Amino acid sequence: MLDDSFARLATLADSLTGDVMFAMSRGSKELFHSDTLAWYLDRHPVAGEALLDAWQVPRTGPAREARVRREWRNLDLVVEYPGRSPLVIENKVFSLPDTGQLNAYAAGRLHGLDHPVLVLLSLVAPGWPDGSWPTPNGLTWRYRSYQDLCAALRPCLSDLRRADRFGADVFEHWLDLIDKLVRLAAEVGAPAGVEPLLLPEEAVAILKSARLDATVQKMRCLHVSSLIRAELAREIEEDGVIVRTAMSRGQGIVEMFTAETTPCFGWQIQEGQFRLVYLTGPGPAHGPGQTRRAAREQEARTYGDYFCFDRARTLLGDTGPERPAAAPNAPLPFNGFAPGFVYRSIPAPDLTIEQVVRLGVSYARRALTWHADAWGKGYGRG
């Protein structure tokens, strides 16, 4: 980041910490924005019609009574207006759902809704081809950004003010807050290829005042995960590859696995390490205790050549020795944790977004080859 970027970030962080609505939203984030959107769509049809028009919800539904439901069958928001198809919104703000969750919602939560339009709303782009995720049962989720939400709702502000002046003032303040969050995501949540995956220390210090440092770090990991998913679109569709982001002790994790169920292979970038991972399946090697740990490490040794970092060294250079250190003529050692996680690692500090994508895609395809050779193509797909 350049000095002017830090200056913009500091100004934005100050603006957020001084915004009472941001303070109100911090405790619940997704709930706050879902509840606010639901209230305006329920009480002010002008906002609902503007949103349905902007998001191209067909005028083909039955002449039902208008209703807006929160957490119906665990769906964040279901909007039903007379003469319109139902609109289902999964709201994630600073995160993204697992596509398996979206598939499950489409398969088991939508009965009674006639030709629903399914929308994922988030500050973070999911990296889907054409911004859409087709589910196995034929329905499709479409990504809409919070910037799209503001663009759809802001034009109805004047009509809303004539009907409810106070409500319109709150509505405008809420849209202004969203604009700030969109700018924050653009400034530090979606770094360019040459920028580091991890937030620079100066940016972390600035964001701590707004308690957003861990949130933005997660956004950066989600961003790079979406770039990797875009590169692996065919493998995700055909083989069920999993690419996802997690958090541990305030640090972002980017990881890939060859299947939803174990056993499987994968990789993980965490705490300055690049890890090659084997996940054992159910059986005597799965679970707590030294005996089971020894069993899963022995199981991993049958795939010992999988734990080869030559490609990583070609992409990154020599970043340091493998861990745990392997003694001559001794069994290959592993780190790991119960119930089934086994790995070896090399240091991978200061990775750029471009390096993470190249490393992740290359090793994902290599892991798929190992998976197919060990258990067959598509084994373990959910």
mmCIF file of C-alpha atoms in Angstrom:
data_model
loop_
_atom_site.group_PDB
_atom_site.id
_atom_site.type_symbol
_atom_site.label_atom_id
_atom_site.label_comp_id
_atom_site.label_asym_id
_atom_site.label_seq_id
_atom_site.Cartn_x
_atom_site.Cartn_y
_atom_site.Cartn_z
ATOM 1 C CA MET A 1 0.000 0.000 0.000
ATOM 2 C CA LEU A 2 1.164 3.540 -0.773
ATOM 3 C CA ASP A 3 1.182 6.412 1.705
ATOM 4 C CA ASP A 4 -1.945 7.944 0.153
ATOM 5 C CA SER A 5 -3.722 4.587 0.604
ATOM 6 C CA PHE A 6 -2.899 4.616 4.322
ATOM 7 C CA ALA A 7 -4.193 8.190 4.511
ATOM 8 C CA ARG A 8 -7.479 7.226 2.831
ATOM 9 C CA LEU A 9 -7.792 4.214 5.110
ATOM 10 C CA ALA A 10 -7.209 6.331 8.211
ATOM 11 C CA THR A 11 -9.865 8.816 7.102
ATOM 12 C CA LEU A 12 -12.313 5.996 6.423
ATOM 13 C CA ALA A 13 -11.603 4.318 9.778
ATOM 14 C CA ASP A 14 -12.155 7.636 11.587
ATOM 15 C CA SER A 15 -15.428 8.108 9.746
ATOM 16 C CA LEU A 16 -16.613 4.636 10.749
ATOM 17 C CA THR A 17 -15.624 4.952 14.414
ATOM 18 C CA GLY A 18 -17.506 8.263 14.536
ATOM 19 C CA ASP A 19 -20.645 6.778 12.979
ATOM 20 C CA VAL A 20 -23.243 5.824 15.581
ATOM 21 C CA MET A 21 -24.942 3.457 13.130
ATOM 22 C CA PHE A 22 -21.682 1.610 12.609
ATOM 23 C CA ALA A 23 -21.345 1.301 16.396
ATOM 24 C CA MET A 24 -24.888 -0.114 16.514
ATOM 25 C CA SER A 25 -24.089 -2.626 13.785
ATOM 26 C CA ARG A 26 -20.826 -4.030 15.150
ATOM 27 C CA GLY A 27 -22.376 -6.483 17.574
ATOM 28 C CA SER A 28 -24.356 -8.365 14.964
ATOM 29 C CA LYS A 29 -23.224 -7.183 11.501
ATOM 30 C CA GLU A 30 -25.257 -9.532 9.288
ATOM 31 C CA LEU A 31 -28.284 -9.501 11.595
ATOM 32 C CA PHE A 32 -28.229 -5.711 11.744
ATOM 33 C CA HIS A 33 -28.206 -5.257 7.986
ATOM 34 C CA SER A 34 -30.707 -8.067 7.367
ATOM 35 C CA ASP A 35 -33.095 -6.659 9.977
ATOM 36 C CA THR A 36 -32.779 -3.119 8.621
ATOM 37 C CA LEU A 37 -33.371 -4.201 5.029
ATOM 38 C CA ALA A 38 -36.312 -6.384 6.067
ATOM 39 C CA TRP A 39 -37.950 -3.533 7.997
ATOM 40 C CA TYR A 40 -37.842 -1.124 5.057
ATOM 41 C CA LEU A 41 -39.027 -3.709 2.546
ATOM 42 C CA ASP A 42 -41.887 -4.638 4.880
ATOM 43 C CA ARG A 43 -42.984 -1.097 5.829
ATOM 44 C CA HIS A 44 -42.190 0.774 2.609
ATOM 45 C CA PRO A 45 -43.216 -1.001 -0.624
ATOM 46 C CA VAL A 46 -41.543 1.744 -2.671
ATOM 47 C CA ALA A 47 -38.193 0.369 -1.450
ATOM 48 C CA GLY A 48 -39.238 -3.199 -2.127
ATOM 49 C CA GLU A 49 -40.440 -2.485 -5.654
ATOM 50 C CA ALA A 50 -37.240 -0.570 -6.406
ATOM 51 C CA LEU A 51 -35.136 -3.513 -5.263
ATOM 52 C CA LEU A 52 -37.188 -6.121 -7.114
ATOM 53 C CA ASP A 53 -37.037 -4.061 -10.305
ATOM 54 C CA ALA A 54 -33.283 -3.477 -10.065
ATOM 55 C CA TRP A 55 -32.619 -7.166 -9.394
ATOM 56 C CA GLN A 56 -34.949 -8.257 -12.202
ATOM 57 C CA VAL A 57 -37.392 -10.269 -10.123
ATOM 58 C CA PRO A 58 -40.030 -11.392 -12.657
ATOM 59 C CA ARG A 59 -43.602 -10.105 -12.590
ATOM 60 C CA THR A 60 -44.948 -13.616 -13.025
ATOM 61 C CA GLY A 61 -45.868 -14.579 -9.493
ATOM 62 C CA PRO A 62 -49.401 -14.997 -8.120
ATOM 63 C CA ALA A 63 -51.301 -12.035 -6.671
ATOM 64 C CA ARG A 64 -50.295 -12.881 -3.088
ATOM 65 C CA GLU A 65 -50.344 -10.613 -0.066
ATOM 66 C CA ALA A 66 -47.064 -8.812 0.505
ATOM 67 C CA ARG A 67 -44.920 -10.226 3.276
ATOM 68 C CA VAL A 68 -41.278 -10.158 4.323
ATOM 69 C CA ARG A 69 -39.943 -12.980 6.480
ATOM 70 C CA ARG A 70 -36.723 -13.186 8.475
ATOM 71 C CA GLU A 71 -35.029 -16.517 9.244
ATOM 72 C CA TRP A 72 -37.868 -18.520 7.713
ATOM 73 C CA ARG A 73 -36.418 -22.054 7.480
ATOM 74 C CA ASN A 74 -33.060 -20.427 8.344
ATOM 75 C CA LEU A 75 -33.182 -18.326 5.162
ATOM 76 C CA ASP A 76 -31.978 -14.817 5.979
ATOM 77 C CA LEU A 77 -34.694 -12.957 4.092
ATOM 78 C CA VAL A 78 -37.697 -13.980 1.981
ATOM 79 C CA VAL A 79 -39.493 -11.158 0.171
ATOM 80 C CA GLU A 80 -42.908 -11.806 -1.390
ATOM 81 C CA TYR A 81 -44.699 -9.002 -3.212
ATOM 82 C CA PRO A 82 -47.982 -9.189 -5.143
ATOM 83 C CA GLY A 83 -47.490 -10.339 -8.714
ATOM 84 C CA ARG A 84 -43.743 -10.985 -8.264
ATOM 85 C CA SER A 85 -41.669 -14.107 -7.874
ATOM 86 C CA PRO A 86 -40.337 -14.540 -4.319
ATOM 87 C CA LEU A 87 -36.894 -13.084 -3.624
ATOM 88 C CA VAL A 88 -34.663 -15.091 -1.273
ATOM 89 C CA ILE A 89 -31.584 -13.274 0.084
ATOM 90 C CA GLU A 90 -28.656 -14.944 1.832
ATOM 91 C CA ASN A 91 -26.803 -12.078 3.496
ATOM 92 C CA LYS A 92 -23.136 -12.486 4.424
ATOM 93 C CA VAL A 93 -21.728 -8.899 4.554
ATOM 94 C CA PHE A 94 -18.032 -9.564 5.361
ATOM 95 C CA SER A 95 -18.009 -13.295 4.572
ATOM 96 C CA LEU A 96 -19.187 -15.905 2.091
ATOM 97 C CA PRO A 97 -21.224 -19.074 2.561
ATOM 98 C CA ASP A 98 -20.013 -22.515 1.650
ATOM 99 C CA THR A 99 -21.565 -23.502 -1.679
ATOM 100 C CA GLY A 100 -22.711 -26.715 -0.007
ATOM 101 C CA GLN A 101 -24.864 -24.562 2.276
ATOM 102 C CA LEU A 102 -26.399 -22.813 -0.733
ATOM 103 C CA ASN A 103 -27.040 -26.181 -2.417
ATOM 104 C CA ALA A 104 -28.760 -27.445 0.731
ATOM 105 C CA TYR A 105 -30.947 -24.349 0.962
ATOM 106 C CA ALA A 106 -32.001 -24.726 -2.674
ATOM 107 C CA ALA A 107 -32.745 -28.420 -2.207
ATOM 108 C CA GLY A 108 -34.590 -28.413 1.095
ATOM 109 C CA ARG A 109 -35.764 -24.978 2.223
ATOM 110 C CA LEU A 110 -37.699 -23.503 -0.693
ATOM 111 C CA HIS A 111 -40.814 -25.677 -1.007
ATOM 112 C CA GLY A 112 -43.879 -23.451 -1.116
ATOM 113 C CA LEU A 113 -42.028 -20.693 -2.979
ATOM 114 C CA ASP A 114 -43.001 -20.529 -6.646
ATOM 115 C CA HIS A 115 -39.971 -19.946 -8.932
ATOM 116 C CA PRO A 116 -37.922 -18.032 -6.344
ATOM 117 C CA VAL A 117 -35.068 -15.707 -7.297
ATOM 118 C CA LEU A 118 -32.034 -16.575 -5.154
ATOM 119 C CA VAL A 119 -29.510 -13.858 -4.261
ATOM 120 C CA LEU A 120 -26.263 -13.948 -2.318
ATOM 121 C CA LEU A 121 -25.645 -10.467 -0.894
ATOM 122 C CA SER A 122 -22.104 -9.714 0.286
ATOM 123 C CA LEU A 123 -19.320 -7.149 0.255
ATOM 124 C CA VAL A 124 -17.059 -9.949 -1.019
ATOM 125 C CA ALA A 125 -17.384 -11.318 -4.561
ATOM 126 C CA PRO A 126 -17.563 -15.140 -4.456
ATOM 127 C CA GLY A 127 -15.615 -15.701 -7.680
ATOM 128 C CA TRP A 128 -18.433 -17.568 -9.423
ATOM 129 C CA PRO A 129 -18.365 -17.717 -13.232
ATOM 130 C CA ASP A 130 -20.723 -14.974 -14.474
ATOM 131 C CA GLY A 131 -21.576 -14.215 -10.849
ATOM 132 C CA SER A 132 -23.898 -17.213 -10.545
ATOM 133 C CA TRP A 133 -23.884 -20.572 -8.766
ATOM 134 C CA PRO A 134 -26.084 -23.290 -10.333
ATOM 135 C CA THR A 135 -27.258 -25.814 -7.747
ATOM 136 C CA PRO A 136 -27.714 -29.552 -8.436
ATOM 137 C CA ASN A 137 -31.519 -29.230 -8.377
ATOM 138 C CA GLY A 138 -31.554 -26.652 -11.177
ATOM 139 C CA LEU A 139 -31.939 -23.409 -9.215
ATOM 140 C CA THR A 140 -29.289 -20.691 -9.444
ATOM 141 C CA TRP A 141 -27.911 -18.293 -6.842
ATOM 142 C CA ARG A 142 -26.799 -14.910 -8.180
ATOM 143 C CA TYR A 143 -24.312 -12.632 -6.501
ATOM 144 C CA ARG A 144 -25.283 -9.054 -5.707
ATOM 145 C CA SER A 145 -22.915 -6.664 -4.000
ATOM 146 C CA TYR A 146 -23.759 -4.139 -1.323
ATOM 147 C CA GLN A 147 -22.927 -1.512 -3.909
ATOM 148 C CA ASP A 148 -25.719 -3.021 -6.049
ATOM 149 C CA LEU A 149 -28.041 -2.792 -3.046
ATOM 150 C CA CYS A 150 -27.321 0.918 -2.559
ATOM 151 C CA ALA A 151 -27.721 1.632 -6.261
ATOM 152 C CA ALA A 152 -31.144 -0.020 -6.198
ATOM 153 C CA LEU A 153 -32.428 1.668 -3.031
ATOM 154 C CA ARG A 154 -31.035 5.211 -3.071
ATOM 155 C CA PRO A 155 -33.286 6.469 -5.931
ATOM 156 C CA CYS A 156 -36.410 5.825 -3.835
ATOM 157 C CA LEU A 157 -35.170 8.041 -0.974
ATOM 158 C CA SER A 158 -37.224 11.092 -1.993
ATOM 159 C CA ASP A 159 -40.459 9.057 -2.181
ATOM 160 C CA LEU A 160 -39.680 7.510 1.171
ATOM 161 C CA ARG A 161 -39.059 10.928 2.737
ATOM 162 C CA ARG A 162 -42.527 12.106 1.731
ATOM 163 C CA ALA A 163 -44.059 9.151 3.545
ATOM 164 C CA ASP A 164 -41.774 8.878 6.594
ATOM 165 C CA ARG A 165 -39.289 11.675 7.216
ATOM 166 C CA PHE A 166 -37.556 10.064 10.201
ATOM 167 C CA GLY A 167 -37.502 6.657 8.518
ATOM 168 C CA ALA A 168 -35.975 8.261 5.433
ATOM 169 C CA ASP A 169 -33.257 9.965 7.506
ATOM 170 C CA VAL A 170 -32.316 6.633 9.093
ATOM 171 C CA PHE A 171 -32.507 4.955 5.689
ATOM 172 C CA GLU A 172 -30.125 7.518 4.187
ATOM 173 C CA HIS A 173 -27.701 7.150 7.089
ATOM 174 C CA TRP A 174 -27.786 3.368 6.654
ATOM 175 C CA LEU A 175 -27.031 3.684 2.923
ATOM 176 C CA ASP A 176 -24.177 6.074 3.739
ATOM 177 C CA LEU A 177 -22.777 3.476 6.145
ATOM 178 C CA ILE A 178 -22.957 0.832 3.425
ATOM 179 C CA ASP A 179 -21.108 3.185 1.068
ATOM 180 C CA LYS A 180 -18.301 3.457 3.635
ATOM 181 C CA LEU A 181 -18.108 -0.325 3.975
ATOM 182 C CA VAL A 182 -18.013 -0.691 0.189
ATOM 183 C CA ARG A 183 -15.134 1.793 0.056
ATOM 184 C CA LEU A 184 -13.347 -0.085 2.849
ATOM 185 C CA ALA A 185 -13.688 -3.360 0.932
ATOM 186 C CA ALA A 186 -12.350 -1.713 -2.215
ATOM 187 C CA GLU A 187 -9.439 -0.074 -0.380
ATOM 188 C CA VAL A 188 -8.064 -3.058 1.541
ATOM 189 C CA GLY A 189 -10.421 -6.029 1.148
ATOM 190 C CA ALA A 190 -9.670 -6.863 -2.493
ATOM 191 C CA PRO A 191 -5.910 -6.337 -2.956
ATOM 192 C CA ALA A 192 -4.221 -6.402 -6.359
ATOM 193 C CA GLY A 193 -2.064 -9.311 -7.418
ATOM 194 C CA VAL A 194 1.213 -7.715 -6.347
ATOM 195 C CA GLU A 195 -0.068 -6.807 -2.880
ATOM 196 C CA PRO A 196 0.475 -9.048 0.151
ATOM 197 C CA LEU A 197 -2.161 -11.473 1.376
ATOM 198 C CA LEU A 198 -1.648 -10.332 4.957
ATOM 199 C CA LEU A 199 -2.501 -6.766 5.899
ATOM 200 C CA PRO A 200 0.530 -4.514 6.332
ATOM 201 C CA GLU A 201 1.197 -3.674 9.977
ATOM 202 C CA GLU A 202 0.383 0.004 9.350
ATOM 203 C CA ALA A 203 -3.065 -0.952 8.041
ATOM 204 C CA VAL A 204 -3.683 -3.286 10.984
ATOM 205 C CA ALA A 205 -2.897 -0.461 13.411
ATOM 206 C CA ILE A 206 -5.329 1.875 11.623
ATOM 207 C CA LEU A 207 -8.139 -0.674 11.501
ATOM 208 C CA LYS A 208 -7.830 -1.728 15.150
ATOM 209 C CA SER A 209 -9.508 1.520 16.193
ATOM 210 C CA ALA A 210 -12.647 0.393 14.369
ATOM 211 C CA ARG A 211 -12.183 -3.270 15.437
ATOM 212 C CA LEU A 212 -12.001 -4.195 11.775
ATOM 213 C CA ASP A 213 -8.472 -5.565 11.452
ATOM 214 C CA ALA A 214 -9.453 -9.261 11.704
ATOM 215 C CA THR A 215 -12.549 -8.666 9.577
ATOM 216 C CA VAL A 216 -10.564 -7.091 6.757
ATOM 217 C CA GLN A 217 -7.915 -9.814 6.961
ATOM 218 C CA LYS A 218 -10.663 -12.371 6.476
ATOM 219 C CA MET A 219 -11.964 -10.372 3.511
ATOM 220 C CA ARG A 220 -8.513 -10.511 1.896
ATOM 221 C CA CYS A 221 -8.425 -14.277 2.356
ATOM 222 C CA LEU A 222 -11.943 -14.553 0.931
ATOM 223 C CA HIS A 223 -10.833 -12.459 -2.022
ATOM 224 C CA VAL A 224 -7.903 -14.723 -2.842
ATOM 225 C CA SER A 225 -10.098 -17.800 -2.306
ATOM 226 C CA SER A 226 -12.548 -16.444 -4.864
ATOM 227 C CA LEU A 227 -9.706 -15.916 -7.348
ATOM 228 C CA ILE A 228 -8.571 -19.510 -6.838
ATOM 229 C CA ARG A 229 -12.140 -20.789 -7.226
ATOM 230 C CA ALA A 230 -12.438 -18.891 -10.501
ATOM 231 C CA GLU A 231 -9.279 -20.627 -11.775
ATOM 232 C CA LEU A 232 -10.576 -24.007 -10.595
ATOM 233 C CA ALA A 233 -14.147 -23.599 -11.849
ATOM 234 C CA ARG A 234 -14.007 -26.783 -13.938
ATOM 235 C CA GLU A 235 -12.486 -28.831 -11.108
ATOM 236 C CA ILE A 236 -15.069 -27.521 -8.652
ATOM 237 C CA GLU A 237 -17.911 -28.489 -10.994
ATOM 238 C CA GLU A 238 -16.524 -31.881 -12.040
ATOM 239 C CA ASP A 239 -14.663 -33.043 -8.927
ATOM 240 C CA GLY A 240 -16.197 -31.151 -6.021
ATOM 241 C CA VAL A 241 -12.996 -29.369 -4.991
ATOM 242 C CA ILE A 242 -13.343 -27.320 -1.800
ATOM 243 C CA VAL A 243 -11.610 -23.928 -1.550
ATOM 244 C CA ARG A 244 -12.447 -21.936 1.558
ATOM 245 C CA THR A 245 -11.355 -19.416 4.164
ATOM 246 C CA ALA A 246 -11.290 -19.701 7.931
ATOM 247 C CA MET A 247 -9.954 -17.723 10.890
ATOM 248 C CA SER A 248 -7.738 -18.818 13.777
ATOM 249 C CA ARG A 249 -6.483 -16.503 16.519
ATOM 250 C CA GLY A 250 -7.305 -13.479 14.381
ATOM 251 C CA GLN A 251 -5.310 -14.806 11.429
ATOM 252 C CA GLY A 252 -6.826 -15.688 8.070
ATOM 253 C CA ILE A 253 -6.524 -19.196 6.644
ATOM 254 C CA VAL A 254 -6.856 -20.166 2.987
ATOM 255 C CA GLU A 255 -7.252 -23.879 2.326
ATOM 256 C CA MET A 256 -8.205 -26.396 -0.340
ATOM 257 C CA PHE A 257 -9.346 -30.019 -0.092
ATOM 258 C CA THR A 258 -10.041 -32.544 -2.814
ATOM 259 C CA ALA A 259 -13.400 -33.665 -1.385
ATOM 260 C CA GLU A 260 -16.062 -32.763 1.158
ATOM 261 C CA THR A 261 -15.582 -36.047 2.984
ATOM 262 C CA THR A 262 -12.432 -37.839 4.146
ATOM 263 C CA PRO A 263 -10.006 -39.294 3.313
ATOM 264 C CA CYS A 264 -8.695 -36.575 1.041
ATOM 265 C CA PHE A 265 -5.667 -34.439 0.223
ATOM 266 C CA GLY A 266 -5.288 -30.688 0.408
ATOM 267 C CA TRP A 267 -3.182 -27.680 1.247
ATOM 268 C CA GLN A 268 -3.376 -24.806 3.700
ATOM 269 C CA ILE A 269 -1.819 -21.351 4.014
ATOM 270 C CA GLN A 270 -1.732 -20.284 7.645
ATOM 271 C CA GLU A 271 0.510 -18.243 9.947
ATOM 272 C CA GLY A 272 3.273 -17.815 7.387
ATOM 273 C CA GLN A 273 3.337 -21.487 6.401
ATOM 274 C CA PHE A 274 2.384 -23.415 3.276
ATOM 275 C CA ARG A 275 1.146 -26.817 4.391
ATOM 276 C CA LEU A 276 0.501 -29.984 2.426
ATOM 277 C CA VAL A 277 -2.293 -31.843 4.157
ATOM 278 C CA TYR A 278 -3.694 -35.342 4.401
ATOM 279 C CA LEU A 279 -7.042 -35.868 6.152
ATOM 280 C CA THR A 280 -7.621 -39.428 7.290
ATOM 281 C CA GLY A 281 -11.035 -41.017 7.033
ATOM 282 C CA PRO A 282 -13.059 -42.847 9.704
ATOM 283 C CA GLY A 283 -11.246 -45.775 11.248
ATOM 284 C CA PRO A 284 -8.469 -46.642 13.695
ATOM 285 C CA ALA A 285 -6.387 -43.598 12.671
ATOM 286 C CA HIS A 286 -9.186 -41.101 13.303
ATOM 287 C CA GLY A 287 -9.600 -39.498 16.710
ATOM 288 C CA PRO A 288 -7.680 -38.327 19.777
ATOM 289 C CA GLY A 289 -4.767 -40.031 21.474
ATOM 290 C CA GLN A 290 -1.180 -40.949 20.662
ATOM 291 C CA THR A 291 -2.055 -44.373 19.253
ATOM 292 C CA ARG A 292 -4.456 -42.919 16.701
ATOM 293 C CA ARG A 293 -2.046 -40.125 15.877
ATOM 294 C CA ALA A 294 0.708 -42.643 15.168
ATOM 295 C CA ALA A 295 -1.722 -44.619 13.002
ATOM 296 C CA ARG A 296 -2.707 -41.644 10.868
ATOM 297 C CA GLU A 297 0.908 -40.580 10.445
ATOM 298 C CA GLN A 298 1.724 -44.089 9.251
ATOM 299 C CA GLU A 299 -1.257 -43.875 6.901
ATOM 300 C CA ALA A 300 0.049 -40.562 5.539
ATOM 301 C CA ARG A 301 3.472 -42.132 4.921
ATOM 302 C CA THR A 302 1.903 -44.420 2.329
ATOM 303 C CA TYR A 303 1.430 -41.195 0.326
ATOM 304 C CA GLY A 304 4.824 -39.816 1.294
ATOM 305 C CA ASP A 305 5.678 -38.418 -2.138
ATOM 306 C CA TYR A 306 2.596 -36.210 -1.958
ATOM 307 C CA PHE A 307 4.431 -34.084 0.627
ATOM 308 C CA CYS A 308 6.849 -32.653 -1.935
ATOM 309 C CA PHE A 309 7.482 -28.899 -2.031
ATOM 310 C CA ASP A 310 9.521 -28.698 -5.243
ATOM 311 C CA ARG A 311 6.801 -26.757 -7.084
ATOM 312 C CA ALA A 312 6.523 -24.325 -4.192
ATOM 313 C CA ARG A 313 10.258 -23.687 -4.266
ATOM 314 C CA THR A 314 10.086 -23.105 -8.008
ATOM 315 C CA LEU A 315 7.332 -20.504 -7.498
ATOM 316 C CA LEU A 316 8.613 -18.901 -4.281
ATOM 317 C CA GLY A 317 12.317 -19.646 -4.133
ATOM 318 C CA ASP A 318 13.957 -21.292 -1.147
ATOM 319 C CA THR A 319 11.956 -19.926 1.793
ATOM 320 C CA GLY A 320 13.398 -22.277 4.392
ATOM 321 C CA PRO A 321 13.511 -25.909 5.489
ATOM 322 C CA GLU A 322 10.606 -28.302 5.639
ATOM 323 C CA ARG A 323 8.996 -28.947 8.994
ATOM 324 C CA PRO A 324 9.104 -31.208 10.896
ATOM 325 C CA ALA A 325 12.721 -31.896 10.031
ATOM 326 C CA ALA A 326 13.262 -35.380 8.589
ATOM 327 C CA ALA A 327 16.214 -37.362 9.932
ATOM 328 C CA PRO A 328 18.188 -39.608 7.556
ATOM 329 C CA ASN A 329 16.796 -43.157 7.332
ATOM 330 C CA ALA A 330 13.977 -42.287 9.757
ATOM 331 C CA PRO A 331 10.225 -42.399 9.070
ATOM 332 C CA LEU A 332 8.836 -39.177 7.569
ATOM 333 C CA PRO A 333 7.572 -37.045 10.489
ATOM 334 C CA PHE A 334 4.399 -34.958 10.556
ATOM 335 C CA ASN A 335 2.658 -32.228 12.459
ATOM 336 C CA GLY A 336 -1.079 -32.379 12.903
ATOM 337 C CA PHE A 337 -4.025 -32.435 15.252
ATOM 338 C CA ALA A 338 -6.967 -34.649 16.057
ATOM 339 C CA PRO A 339 -9.142 -36.054 14.793
ATOM 340 C CA GLY A 340 -7.548 -36.541 11.377
ATOM 341 C CA PHE A 341 -5.331 -33.650 10.234
ATOM 342 C CA VAL A 342 -1.747 -34.469 9.175
ATOM 343 C CA TYR A 343 0.631 -32.054 7.453
ATOM 344 C CA ARG A 344 4.145 -31.020 6.541
ATOM 345 C CA SER A 345 5.069 -27.404 5.843
ATOM 346 C CA ILE A 346 7.583 -24.891 4.585
ATOM 347 C CA PRO A 347 7.852 -21.216 5.540
ATOM 348 C CA ALA A 348 5.823 -18.980 3.227
ATOM 349 C CA PRO A 349 6.087 -15.436 4.590
ATOM 350 C CA ASP A 350 4.924 -12.313 2.800
ATOM 351 C CA LEU A 351 3.037 -14.095 0.016
ATOM 352 C CA THR A 352 1.428 -11.850 -2.566
ATOM 353 C CA ILE A 353 -2.070 -12.455 -3.888
ATOM 354 C CA GLU A 354 -0.625 -13.570 -7.213
ATOM 355 C CA GLN A 355 1.714 -16.048 -5.517
ATOM 356 C CA VAL A 356 -1.106 -17.528 -3.439
ATOM 357 C CA VAL A 357 -3.253 -18.035 -6.534
ATOM 358 C CA ARG A 358 -0.465 -19.657 -8.559
ATOM 359 C CA LEU A 359 0.624 -21.846 -5.649
ATOM 360 C CA GLY A 360 -2.933 -22.801 -4.722
ATOM 361 C CA VAL A 361 -4.081 -23.672 -8.231
ATOM 362 C CA SER A 362 -0.949 -25.681 -9.032
ATOM 363 C CA TYR A 363 -1.118 -27.751 -5.853
ATOM 364 C CA ALA A 364 -4.900 -28.170 -6.101
ATOM 365 C CA ARG A 365 -4.530 -29.853 -9.472
ATOM 366 C CA ARG A 366 -1.652 -31.953 -8.184
ATOM 367 C CA ALA A 367 -3.745 -33.004 -5.161
ATOM 368 C CA LEU A 368 -6.620 -34.026 -7.451
ATOM 369 C CA THR A 369 -4.282 -36.326 -9.359
ATOM 370 C CA TRP A 370 -3.210 -37.972 -6.108
ATOM 371 C CA HIS A 371 -6.854 -38.240 -5.001
ATOM 372 C CA ALA A 372 -7.913 -39.929 -8.249
ATOM 373 C CA ASP A 373 -4.980 -42.357 -8.107
ATOM 374 C CA ALA A 374 -5.684 -43.257 -4.457
ATOM 375 C CA TRP A 375 -9.482 -43.560 -4.443
ATOM 376 C CA GLY A 376 -10.838 -42.774 -7.905
ATOM 377 C CA LYS A 377 -11.993 -39.545 -9.548
ATOM 378 C CA GLY A 378 -14.826 -37.897 -7.663
ATOM 379 C CA TYR A 379 -14.533 -40.146 -4.574
ATOM 380 C CA GLY A 380 -15.862 -38.401 -1.480
ATOM 381 C CA ARG A 381 -17.807 -35.763 -3.352
ATOM 382 C CA GLY A 382 -20.771 -34.553 -1.330
#
